[in-house]
mmCIF file with all atom_site columns, C-alpha atoms in Angstrom:
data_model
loop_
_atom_site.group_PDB
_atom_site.id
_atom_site.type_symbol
_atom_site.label_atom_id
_atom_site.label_alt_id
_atom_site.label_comp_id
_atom_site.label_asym_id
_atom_site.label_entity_id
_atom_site.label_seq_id
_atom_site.pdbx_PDB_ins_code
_atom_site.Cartn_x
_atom_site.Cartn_y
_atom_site.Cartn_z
_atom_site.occupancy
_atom_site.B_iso_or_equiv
_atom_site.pdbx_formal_charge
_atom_site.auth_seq_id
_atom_site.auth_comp_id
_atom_site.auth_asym_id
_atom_site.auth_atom_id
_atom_site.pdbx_PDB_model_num
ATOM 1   C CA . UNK A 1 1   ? 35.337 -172.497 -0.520  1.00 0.00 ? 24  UNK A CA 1
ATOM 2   C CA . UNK A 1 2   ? 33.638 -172.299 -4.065  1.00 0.00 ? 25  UNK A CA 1
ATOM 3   C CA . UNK A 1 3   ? 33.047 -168.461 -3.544  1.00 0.00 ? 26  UNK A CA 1
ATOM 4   C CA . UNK A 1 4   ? 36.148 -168.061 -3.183  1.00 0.00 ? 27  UNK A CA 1
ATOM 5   C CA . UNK A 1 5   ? 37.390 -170.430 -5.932  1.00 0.00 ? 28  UNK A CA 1
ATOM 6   C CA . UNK A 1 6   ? 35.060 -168.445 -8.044  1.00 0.00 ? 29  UNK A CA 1
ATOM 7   C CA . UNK A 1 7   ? 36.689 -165.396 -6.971  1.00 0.00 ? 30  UNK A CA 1
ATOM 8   C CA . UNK A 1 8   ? 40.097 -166.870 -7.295  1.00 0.00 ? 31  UNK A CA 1
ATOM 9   C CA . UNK A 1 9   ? 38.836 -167.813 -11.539 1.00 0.00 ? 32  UNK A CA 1
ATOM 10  C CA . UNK A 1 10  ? 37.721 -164.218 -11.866 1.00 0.00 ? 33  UNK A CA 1
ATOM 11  C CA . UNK A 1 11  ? 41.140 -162.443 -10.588 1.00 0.00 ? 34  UNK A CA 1
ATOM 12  C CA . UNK A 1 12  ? 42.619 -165.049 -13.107 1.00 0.00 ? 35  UNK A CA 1
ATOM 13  C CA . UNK A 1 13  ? 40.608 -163.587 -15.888 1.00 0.00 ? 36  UNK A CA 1
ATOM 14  C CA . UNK A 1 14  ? 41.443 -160.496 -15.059 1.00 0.00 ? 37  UNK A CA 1
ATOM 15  C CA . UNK A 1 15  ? 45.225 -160.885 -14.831 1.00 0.00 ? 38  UNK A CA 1
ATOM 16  C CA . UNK A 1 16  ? 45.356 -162.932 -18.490 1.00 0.00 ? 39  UNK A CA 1
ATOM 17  C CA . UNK A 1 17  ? 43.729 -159.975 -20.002 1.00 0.00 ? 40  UNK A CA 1
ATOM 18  C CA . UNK A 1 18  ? 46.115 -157.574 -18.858 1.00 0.00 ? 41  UNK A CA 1
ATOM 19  C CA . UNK A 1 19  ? 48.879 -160.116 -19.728 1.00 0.00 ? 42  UNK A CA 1
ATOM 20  C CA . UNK A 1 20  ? 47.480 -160.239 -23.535 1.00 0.00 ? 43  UNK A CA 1
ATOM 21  C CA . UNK A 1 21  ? 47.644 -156.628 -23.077 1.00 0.00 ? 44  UNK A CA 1
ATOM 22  C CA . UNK A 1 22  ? 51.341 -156.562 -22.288 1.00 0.00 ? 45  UNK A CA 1
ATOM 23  C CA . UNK A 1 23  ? 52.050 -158.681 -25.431 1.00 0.00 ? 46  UNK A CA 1
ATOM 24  C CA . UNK A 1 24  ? 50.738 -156.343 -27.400 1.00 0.00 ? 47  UNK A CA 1
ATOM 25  C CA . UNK A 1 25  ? 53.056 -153.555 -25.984 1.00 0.00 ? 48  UNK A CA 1
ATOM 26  C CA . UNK A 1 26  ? 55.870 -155.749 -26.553 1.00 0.00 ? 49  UNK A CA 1
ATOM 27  C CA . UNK A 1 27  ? 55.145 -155.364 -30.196 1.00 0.00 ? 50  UNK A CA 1
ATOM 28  C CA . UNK A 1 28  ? 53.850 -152.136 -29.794 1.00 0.00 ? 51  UNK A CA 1
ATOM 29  C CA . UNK A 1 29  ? 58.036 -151.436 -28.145 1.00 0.00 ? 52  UNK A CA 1
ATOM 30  C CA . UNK A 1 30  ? 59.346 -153.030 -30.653 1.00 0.00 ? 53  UNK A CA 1
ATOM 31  C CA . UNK A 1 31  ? 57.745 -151.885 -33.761 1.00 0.00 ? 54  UNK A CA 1
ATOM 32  C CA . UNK A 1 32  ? 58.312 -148.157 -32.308 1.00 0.00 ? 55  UNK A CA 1
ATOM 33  C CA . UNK A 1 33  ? 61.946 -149.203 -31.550 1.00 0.00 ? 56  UNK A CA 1
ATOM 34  C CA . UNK A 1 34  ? 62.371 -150.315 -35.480 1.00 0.00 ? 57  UNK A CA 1
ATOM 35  C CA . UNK A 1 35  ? 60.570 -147.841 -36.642 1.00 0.00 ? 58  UNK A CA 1
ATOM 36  C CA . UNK A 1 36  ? 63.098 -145.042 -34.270 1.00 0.00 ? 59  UNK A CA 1
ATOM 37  C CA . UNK A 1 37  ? 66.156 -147.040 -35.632 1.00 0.00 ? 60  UNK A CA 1
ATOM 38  C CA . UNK A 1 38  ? 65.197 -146.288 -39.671 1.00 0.00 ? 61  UNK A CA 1
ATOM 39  C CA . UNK A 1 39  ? 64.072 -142.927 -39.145 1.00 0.00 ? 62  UNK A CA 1
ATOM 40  C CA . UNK A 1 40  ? 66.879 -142.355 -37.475 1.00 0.00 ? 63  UNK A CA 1
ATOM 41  C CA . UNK A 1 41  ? 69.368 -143.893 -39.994 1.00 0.00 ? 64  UNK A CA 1
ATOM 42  C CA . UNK A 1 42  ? 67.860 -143.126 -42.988 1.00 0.00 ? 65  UNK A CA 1
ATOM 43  C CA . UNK A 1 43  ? 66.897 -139.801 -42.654 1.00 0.00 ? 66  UNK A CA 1
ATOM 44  C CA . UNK A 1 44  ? 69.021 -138.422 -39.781 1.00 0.00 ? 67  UNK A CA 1
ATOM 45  C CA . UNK A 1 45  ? 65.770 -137.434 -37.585 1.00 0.00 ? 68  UNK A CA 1
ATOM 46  C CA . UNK A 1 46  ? 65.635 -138.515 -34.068 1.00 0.00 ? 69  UNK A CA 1
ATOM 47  C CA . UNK A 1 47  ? 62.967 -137.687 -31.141 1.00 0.00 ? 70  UNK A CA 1
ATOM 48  C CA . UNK A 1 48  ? 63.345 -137.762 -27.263 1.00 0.00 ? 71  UNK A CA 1
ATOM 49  C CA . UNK A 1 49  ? 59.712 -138.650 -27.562 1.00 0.00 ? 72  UNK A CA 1
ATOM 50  C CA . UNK A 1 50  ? 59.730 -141.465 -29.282 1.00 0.00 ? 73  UNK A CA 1
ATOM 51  C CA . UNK A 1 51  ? 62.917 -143.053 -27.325 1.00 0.00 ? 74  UNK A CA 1
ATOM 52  C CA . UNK A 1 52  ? 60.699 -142.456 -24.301 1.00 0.00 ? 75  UNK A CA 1
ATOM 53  C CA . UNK A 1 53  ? 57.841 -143.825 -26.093 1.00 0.00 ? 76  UNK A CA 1
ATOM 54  C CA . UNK A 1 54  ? 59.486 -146.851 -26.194 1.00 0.00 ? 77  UNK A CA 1
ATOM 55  C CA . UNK A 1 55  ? 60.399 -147.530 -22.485 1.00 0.00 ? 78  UNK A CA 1
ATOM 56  C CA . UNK A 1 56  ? 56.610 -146.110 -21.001 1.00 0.00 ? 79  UNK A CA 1
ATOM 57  C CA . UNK A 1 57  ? 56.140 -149.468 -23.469 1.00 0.00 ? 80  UNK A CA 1
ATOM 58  C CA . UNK A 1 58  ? 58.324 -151.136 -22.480 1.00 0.00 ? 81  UNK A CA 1
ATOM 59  C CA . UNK A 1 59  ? 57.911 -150.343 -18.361 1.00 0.00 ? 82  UNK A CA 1
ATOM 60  C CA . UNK A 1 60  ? 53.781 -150.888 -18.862 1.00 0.00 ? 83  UNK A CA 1
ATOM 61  C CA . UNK A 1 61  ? 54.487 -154.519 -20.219 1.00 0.00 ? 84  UNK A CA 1
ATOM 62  C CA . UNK A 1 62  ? 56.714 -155.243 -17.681 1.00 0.00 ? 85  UNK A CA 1
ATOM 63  C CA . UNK A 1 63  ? 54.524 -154.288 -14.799 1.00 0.00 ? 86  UNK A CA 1
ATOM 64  C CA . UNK A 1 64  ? 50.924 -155.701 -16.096 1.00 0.00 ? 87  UNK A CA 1
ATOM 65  C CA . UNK A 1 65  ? 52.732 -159.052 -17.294 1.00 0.00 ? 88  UNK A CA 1
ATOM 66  C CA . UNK A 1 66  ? 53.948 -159.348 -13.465 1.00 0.00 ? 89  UNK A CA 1
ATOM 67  C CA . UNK A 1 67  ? 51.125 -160.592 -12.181 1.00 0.00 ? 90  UNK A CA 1
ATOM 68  C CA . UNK A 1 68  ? 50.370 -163.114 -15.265 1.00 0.00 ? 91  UNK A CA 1
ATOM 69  C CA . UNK A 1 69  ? 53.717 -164.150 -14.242 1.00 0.00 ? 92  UNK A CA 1
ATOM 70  C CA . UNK A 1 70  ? 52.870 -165.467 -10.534 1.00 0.00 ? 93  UNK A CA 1
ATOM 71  C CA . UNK A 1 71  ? 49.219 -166.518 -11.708 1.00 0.00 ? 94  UNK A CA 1
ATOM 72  C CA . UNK A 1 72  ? 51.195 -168.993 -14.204 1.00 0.00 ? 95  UNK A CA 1
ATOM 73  C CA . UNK A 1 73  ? 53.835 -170.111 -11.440 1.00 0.00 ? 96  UNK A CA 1
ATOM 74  C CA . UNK A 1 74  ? 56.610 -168.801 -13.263 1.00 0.00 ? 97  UNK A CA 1
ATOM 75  C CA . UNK A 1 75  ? 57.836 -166.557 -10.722 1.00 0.00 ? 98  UNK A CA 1
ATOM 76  C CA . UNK A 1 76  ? 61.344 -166.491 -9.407  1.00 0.00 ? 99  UNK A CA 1
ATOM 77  C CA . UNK A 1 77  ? 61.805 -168.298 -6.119  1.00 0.00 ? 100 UNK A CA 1
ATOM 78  C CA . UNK A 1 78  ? 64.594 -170.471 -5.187  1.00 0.00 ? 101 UNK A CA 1
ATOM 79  C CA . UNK A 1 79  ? 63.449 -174.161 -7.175  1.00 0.00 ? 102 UNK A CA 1
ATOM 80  C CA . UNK A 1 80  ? 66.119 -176.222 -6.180  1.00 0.00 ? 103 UNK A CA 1
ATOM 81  C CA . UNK A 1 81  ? 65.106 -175.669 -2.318  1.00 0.00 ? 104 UNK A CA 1
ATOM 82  C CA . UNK A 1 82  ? 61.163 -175.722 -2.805  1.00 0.00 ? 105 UNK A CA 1
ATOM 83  C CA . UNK A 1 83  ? 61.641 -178.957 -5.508  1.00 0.00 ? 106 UNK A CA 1
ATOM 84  C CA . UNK A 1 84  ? 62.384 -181.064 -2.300  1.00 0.00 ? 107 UNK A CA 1
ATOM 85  C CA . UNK A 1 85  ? 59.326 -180.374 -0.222  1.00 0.00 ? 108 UNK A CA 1
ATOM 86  C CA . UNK A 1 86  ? 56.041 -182.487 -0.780  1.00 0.00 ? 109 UNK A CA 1
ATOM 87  C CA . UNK A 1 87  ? 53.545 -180.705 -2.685  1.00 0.00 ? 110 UNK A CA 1
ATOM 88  C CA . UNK A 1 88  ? 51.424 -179.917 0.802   1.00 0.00 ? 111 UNK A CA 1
ATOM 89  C CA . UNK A 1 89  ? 54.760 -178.457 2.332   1.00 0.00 ? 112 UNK A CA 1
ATOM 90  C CA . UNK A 1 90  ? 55.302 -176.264 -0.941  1.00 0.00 ? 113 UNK A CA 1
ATOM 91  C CA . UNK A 1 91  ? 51.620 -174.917 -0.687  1.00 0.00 ? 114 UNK A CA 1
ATOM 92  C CA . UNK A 1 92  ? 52.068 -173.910 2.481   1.00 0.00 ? 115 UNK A CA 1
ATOM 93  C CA . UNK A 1 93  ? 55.827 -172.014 2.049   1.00 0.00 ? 116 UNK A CA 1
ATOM 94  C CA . UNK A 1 94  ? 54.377 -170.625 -0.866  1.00 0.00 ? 117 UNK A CA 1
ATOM 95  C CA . UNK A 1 95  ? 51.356 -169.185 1.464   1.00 0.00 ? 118 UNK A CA 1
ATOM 96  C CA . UNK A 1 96  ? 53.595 -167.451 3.753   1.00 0.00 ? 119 UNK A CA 1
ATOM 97  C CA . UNK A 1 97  ? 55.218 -165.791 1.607   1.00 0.00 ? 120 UNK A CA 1
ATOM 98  C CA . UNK A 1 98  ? 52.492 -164.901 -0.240  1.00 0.00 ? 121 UNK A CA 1
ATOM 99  C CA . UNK A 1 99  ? 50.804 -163.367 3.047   1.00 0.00 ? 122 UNK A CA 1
ATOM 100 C CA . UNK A 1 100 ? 53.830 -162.245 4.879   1.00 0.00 ? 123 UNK A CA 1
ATOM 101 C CA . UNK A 1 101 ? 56.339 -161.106 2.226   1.00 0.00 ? 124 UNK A CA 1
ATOM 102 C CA . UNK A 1 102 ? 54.247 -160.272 -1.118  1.00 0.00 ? 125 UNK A CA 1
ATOM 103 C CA . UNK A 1 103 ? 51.295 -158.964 -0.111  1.00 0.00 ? 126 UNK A CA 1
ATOM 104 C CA . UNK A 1 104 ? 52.300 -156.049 2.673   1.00 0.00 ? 127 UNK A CA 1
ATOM 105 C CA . UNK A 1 105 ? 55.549 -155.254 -0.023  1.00 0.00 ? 128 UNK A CA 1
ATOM 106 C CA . UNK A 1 106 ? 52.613 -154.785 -2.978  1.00 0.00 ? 129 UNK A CA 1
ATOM 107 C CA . UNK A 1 107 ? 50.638 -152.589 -0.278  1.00 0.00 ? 130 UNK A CA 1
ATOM 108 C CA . UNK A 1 108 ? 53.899 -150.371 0.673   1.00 0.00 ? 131 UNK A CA 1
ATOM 109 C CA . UNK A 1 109 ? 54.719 -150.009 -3.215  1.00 0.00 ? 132 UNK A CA 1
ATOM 110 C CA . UNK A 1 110 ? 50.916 -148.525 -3.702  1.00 0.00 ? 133 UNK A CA 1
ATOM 111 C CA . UNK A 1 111 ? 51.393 -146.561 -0.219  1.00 0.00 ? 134 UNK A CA 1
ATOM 112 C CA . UNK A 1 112 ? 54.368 -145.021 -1.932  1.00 0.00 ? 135 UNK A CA 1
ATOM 113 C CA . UNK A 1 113 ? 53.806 -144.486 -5.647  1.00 0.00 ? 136 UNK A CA 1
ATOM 114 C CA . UNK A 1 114 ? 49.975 -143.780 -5.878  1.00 0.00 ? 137 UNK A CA 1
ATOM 115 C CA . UNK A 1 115 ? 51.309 -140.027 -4.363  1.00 0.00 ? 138 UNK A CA 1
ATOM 116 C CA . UNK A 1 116 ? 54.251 -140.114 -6.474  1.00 0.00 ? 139 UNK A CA 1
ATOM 117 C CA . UNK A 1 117 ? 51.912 -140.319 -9.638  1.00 0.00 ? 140 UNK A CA 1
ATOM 118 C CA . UNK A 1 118 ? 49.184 -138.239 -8.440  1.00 0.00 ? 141 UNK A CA 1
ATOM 119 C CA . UNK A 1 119 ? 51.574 -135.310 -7.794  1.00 0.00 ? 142 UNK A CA 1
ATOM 120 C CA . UNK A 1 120 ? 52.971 -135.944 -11.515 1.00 0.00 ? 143 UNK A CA 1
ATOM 121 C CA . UNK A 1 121 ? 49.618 -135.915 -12.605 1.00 0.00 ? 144 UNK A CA 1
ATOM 122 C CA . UNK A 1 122 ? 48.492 -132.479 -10.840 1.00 0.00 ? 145 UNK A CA 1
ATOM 123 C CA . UNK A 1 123 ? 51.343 -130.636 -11.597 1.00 0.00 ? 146 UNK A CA 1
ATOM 124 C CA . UNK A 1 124 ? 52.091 -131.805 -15.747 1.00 0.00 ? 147 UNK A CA 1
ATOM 125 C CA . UNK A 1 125 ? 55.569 -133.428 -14.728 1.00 0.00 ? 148 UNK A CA 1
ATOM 126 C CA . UNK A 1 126 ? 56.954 -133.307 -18.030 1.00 0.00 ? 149 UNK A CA 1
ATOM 127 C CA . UNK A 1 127 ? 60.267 -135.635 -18.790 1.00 0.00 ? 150 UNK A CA 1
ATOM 128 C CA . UNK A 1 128 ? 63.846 -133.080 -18.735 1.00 0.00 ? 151 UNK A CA 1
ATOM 129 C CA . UNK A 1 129 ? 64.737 -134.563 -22.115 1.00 0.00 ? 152 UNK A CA 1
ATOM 130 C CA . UNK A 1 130 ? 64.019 -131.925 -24.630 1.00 0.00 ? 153 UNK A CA 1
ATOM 131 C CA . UNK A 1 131 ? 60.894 -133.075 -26.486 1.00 0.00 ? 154 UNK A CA 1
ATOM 132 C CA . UNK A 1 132 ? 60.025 -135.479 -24.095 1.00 0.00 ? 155 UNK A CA 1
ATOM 133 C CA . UNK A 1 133 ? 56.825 -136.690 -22.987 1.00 0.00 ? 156 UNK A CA 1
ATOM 134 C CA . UNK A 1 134 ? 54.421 -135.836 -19.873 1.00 0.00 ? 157 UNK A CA 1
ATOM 135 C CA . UNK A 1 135 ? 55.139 -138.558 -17.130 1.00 0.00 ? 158 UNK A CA 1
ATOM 136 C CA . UNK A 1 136 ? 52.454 -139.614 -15.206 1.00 0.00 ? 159 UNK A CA 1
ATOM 137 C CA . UNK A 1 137 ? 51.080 -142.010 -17.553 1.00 0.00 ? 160 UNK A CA 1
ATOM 138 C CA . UNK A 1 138 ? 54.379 -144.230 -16.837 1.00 0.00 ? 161 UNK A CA 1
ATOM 139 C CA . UNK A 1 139 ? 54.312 -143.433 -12.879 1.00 0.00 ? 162 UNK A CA 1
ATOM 140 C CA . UNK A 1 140 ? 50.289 -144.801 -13.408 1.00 0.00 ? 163 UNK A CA 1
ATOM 141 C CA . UNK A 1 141 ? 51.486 -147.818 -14.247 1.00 0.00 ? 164 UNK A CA 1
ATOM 142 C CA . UNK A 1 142 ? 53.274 -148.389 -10.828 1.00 0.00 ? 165 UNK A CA 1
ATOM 143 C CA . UNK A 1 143 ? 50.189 -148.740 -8.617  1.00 0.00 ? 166 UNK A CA 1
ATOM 144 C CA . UNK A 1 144 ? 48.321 -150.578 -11.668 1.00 0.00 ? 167 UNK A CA 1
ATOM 145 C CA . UNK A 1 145 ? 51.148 -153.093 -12.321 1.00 0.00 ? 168 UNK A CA 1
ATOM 146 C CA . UNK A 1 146 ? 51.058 -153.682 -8.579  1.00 0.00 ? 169 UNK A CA 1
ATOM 147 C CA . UNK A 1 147 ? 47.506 -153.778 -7.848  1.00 0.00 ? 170 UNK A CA 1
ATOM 148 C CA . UNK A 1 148 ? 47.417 -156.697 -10.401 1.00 0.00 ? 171 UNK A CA 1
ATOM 149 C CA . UNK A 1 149 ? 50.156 -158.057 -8.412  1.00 0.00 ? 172 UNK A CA 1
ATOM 150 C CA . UNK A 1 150 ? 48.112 -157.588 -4.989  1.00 0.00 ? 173 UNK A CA 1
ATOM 151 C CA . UNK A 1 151 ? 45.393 -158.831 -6.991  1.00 0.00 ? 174 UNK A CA 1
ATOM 152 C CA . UNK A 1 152 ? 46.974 -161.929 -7.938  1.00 0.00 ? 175 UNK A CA 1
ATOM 153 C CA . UNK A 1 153 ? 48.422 -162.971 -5.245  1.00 0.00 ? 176 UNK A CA 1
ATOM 154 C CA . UNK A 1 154 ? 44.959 -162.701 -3.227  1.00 0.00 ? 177 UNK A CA 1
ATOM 155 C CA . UNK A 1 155 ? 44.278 -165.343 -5.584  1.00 0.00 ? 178 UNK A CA 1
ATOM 156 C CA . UNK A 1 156 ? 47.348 -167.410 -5.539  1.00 0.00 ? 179 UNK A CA 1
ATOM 157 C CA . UNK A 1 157 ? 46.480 -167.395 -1.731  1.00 0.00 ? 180 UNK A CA 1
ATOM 158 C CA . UNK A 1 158 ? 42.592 -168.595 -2.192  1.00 0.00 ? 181 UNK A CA 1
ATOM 159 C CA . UNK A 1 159 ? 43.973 -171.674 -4.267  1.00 0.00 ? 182 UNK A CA 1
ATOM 160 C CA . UNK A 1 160 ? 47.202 -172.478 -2.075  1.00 0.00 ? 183 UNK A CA 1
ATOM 161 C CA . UNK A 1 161 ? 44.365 -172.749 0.950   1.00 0.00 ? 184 UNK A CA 1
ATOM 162 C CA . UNK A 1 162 ? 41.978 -174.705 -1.253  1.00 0.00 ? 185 UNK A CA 1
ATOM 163 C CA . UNK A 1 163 ? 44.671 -177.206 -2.034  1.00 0.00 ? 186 UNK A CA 1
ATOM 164 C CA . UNK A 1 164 ? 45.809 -177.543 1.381   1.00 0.00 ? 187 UNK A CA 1
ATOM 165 C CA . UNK A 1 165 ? 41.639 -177.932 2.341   1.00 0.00 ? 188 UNK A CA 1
ATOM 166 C CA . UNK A 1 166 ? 41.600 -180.553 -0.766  1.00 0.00 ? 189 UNK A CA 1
ATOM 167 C CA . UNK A 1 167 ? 39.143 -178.729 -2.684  1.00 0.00 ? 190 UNK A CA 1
ATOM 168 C CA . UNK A 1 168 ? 41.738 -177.937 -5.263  1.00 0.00 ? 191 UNK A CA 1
ATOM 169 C CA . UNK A 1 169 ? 43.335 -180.638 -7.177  1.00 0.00 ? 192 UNK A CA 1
ATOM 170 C CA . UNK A 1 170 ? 46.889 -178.625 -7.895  1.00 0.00 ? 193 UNK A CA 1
ATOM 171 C CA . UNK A 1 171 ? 47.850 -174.807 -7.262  1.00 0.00 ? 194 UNK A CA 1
ATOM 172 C CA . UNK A 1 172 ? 50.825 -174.736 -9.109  1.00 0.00 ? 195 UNK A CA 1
ATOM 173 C CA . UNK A 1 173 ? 49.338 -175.257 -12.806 1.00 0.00 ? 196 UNK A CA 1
ATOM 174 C CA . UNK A 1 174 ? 50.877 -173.128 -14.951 1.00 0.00 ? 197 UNK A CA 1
ATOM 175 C CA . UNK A 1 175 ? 47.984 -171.581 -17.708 1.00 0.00 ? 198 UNK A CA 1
ATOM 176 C CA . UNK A 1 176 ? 50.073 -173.215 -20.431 1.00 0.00 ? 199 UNK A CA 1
ATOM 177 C CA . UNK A 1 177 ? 48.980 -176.822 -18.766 1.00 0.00 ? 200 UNK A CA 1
ATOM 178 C CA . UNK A 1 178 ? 45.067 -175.548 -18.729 1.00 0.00 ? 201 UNK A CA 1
ATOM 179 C CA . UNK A 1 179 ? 42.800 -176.971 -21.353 1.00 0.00 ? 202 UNK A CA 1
ATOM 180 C CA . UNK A 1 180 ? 39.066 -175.694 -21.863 1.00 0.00 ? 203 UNK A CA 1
ATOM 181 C CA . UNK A 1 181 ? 36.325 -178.100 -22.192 1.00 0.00 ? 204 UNK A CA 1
ATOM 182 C CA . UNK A 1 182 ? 33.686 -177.791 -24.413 1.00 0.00 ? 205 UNK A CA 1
ATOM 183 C CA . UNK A 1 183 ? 31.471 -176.470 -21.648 1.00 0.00 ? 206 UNK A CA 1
ATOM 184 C CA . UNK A 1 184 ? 34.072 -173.381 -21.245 1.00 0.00 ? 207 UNK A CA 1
ATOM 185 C CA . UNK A 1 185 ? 35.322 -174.630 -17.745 1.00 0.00 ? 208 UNK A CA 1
ATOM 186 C CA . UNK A 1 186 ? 39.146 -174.711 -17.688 1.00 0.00 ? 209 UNK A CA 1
ATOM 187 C CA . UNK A 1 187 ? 40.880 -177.729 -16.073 1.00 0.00 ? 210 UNK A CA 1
ATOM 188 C CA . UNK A 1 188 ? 43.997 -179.498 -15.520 1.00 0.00 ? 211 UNK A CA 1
ATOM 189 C CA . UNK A 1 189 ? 45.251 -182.070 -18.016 1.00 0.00 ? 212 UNK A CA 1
#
């Protein structure tokens, strides 16, 4: 079970640096949306580009902060049902639906879209907006936002069993309740 639990860390790792990553296109959005806004005013210049700039932002943070989103248990399920289950009974809905509903809906979505972009990418698709910008670097970041997903829930999985096995004291820490130790190995307060 500590292979996996090791596995489990990594994934982790993996999904908070593409979560940093989507902060930073937040501001990225943002700064590109303020930026649009004075141009725009000021000077009477506006560009399809840069409004579509500004949702392939926007639509990148969205999908790689997804998975950060389940790894810190901040996911949208239905609280006020779960709440009243004991902690072993919550491990184990949230393991079902992890294998049975999120897993096989993350592999359809890549079944799907990894054509979608590649035929984008192969043929130029460019947006219909005059001045707009090439698309498949926005249809890209369908099968990436949802391999992280996959990816994370894989792990979400691994640590729902090794709770249930008791080699894992909680699964449903969220990363804001993690401290580091002075060794570098995270914990739960």
């Amino acid at each position: 079970m500590q292979f996996w639990l090791k596995v489990s860390r990594g994934i982790d790792a993996f999904t908070r640096f593409f979560g940093r990553l989507a902060m930073w296109l937040i501001l990225a959005a943002t700064l590109l949306s303020a930026v649009n806004a004075l141009v725009r005013k000021m000077f009477n210049v506006g560009s399809n580009a840069w409004l579509e700039a500004q949702w392939y932002l926007y639509a990148a943070a969205f999908l790689l902060a997804a998975a950060l989103t389940l790894r810190n248990n901040e996911h949208v399920r239905i609280d006020i049902l779960i709440s009243r289950f004991s902690p072993r009974t919550q491990a184990w809905m949230d393991l079902v639906g992890i294998v049975f509903m999120m897993l096989p809906v993350c592999l359809g979505v890549l079944y799907f879209s990894l054509p979608f972009f590649w035929q984008a990418y192969v043929s130029g698709e460019m947006s219909s907006n005059s001045g707009g910008l090439i698309r498949w670097p926005v249809y890209l970041m369908i099968p990436v936002g949802f391999s992280l997903l996959l990816l994370q829930g894989v792990s979400e999985a691994i640590k729902r069993i090794a709770f249930l096995k008791g080699a894992l004291p909680s699964p449903f820490v969220k990363e804001s309740d993690e401290i580091r130790s002075p060794d570098g190995v995270e914990g739960a307060q």
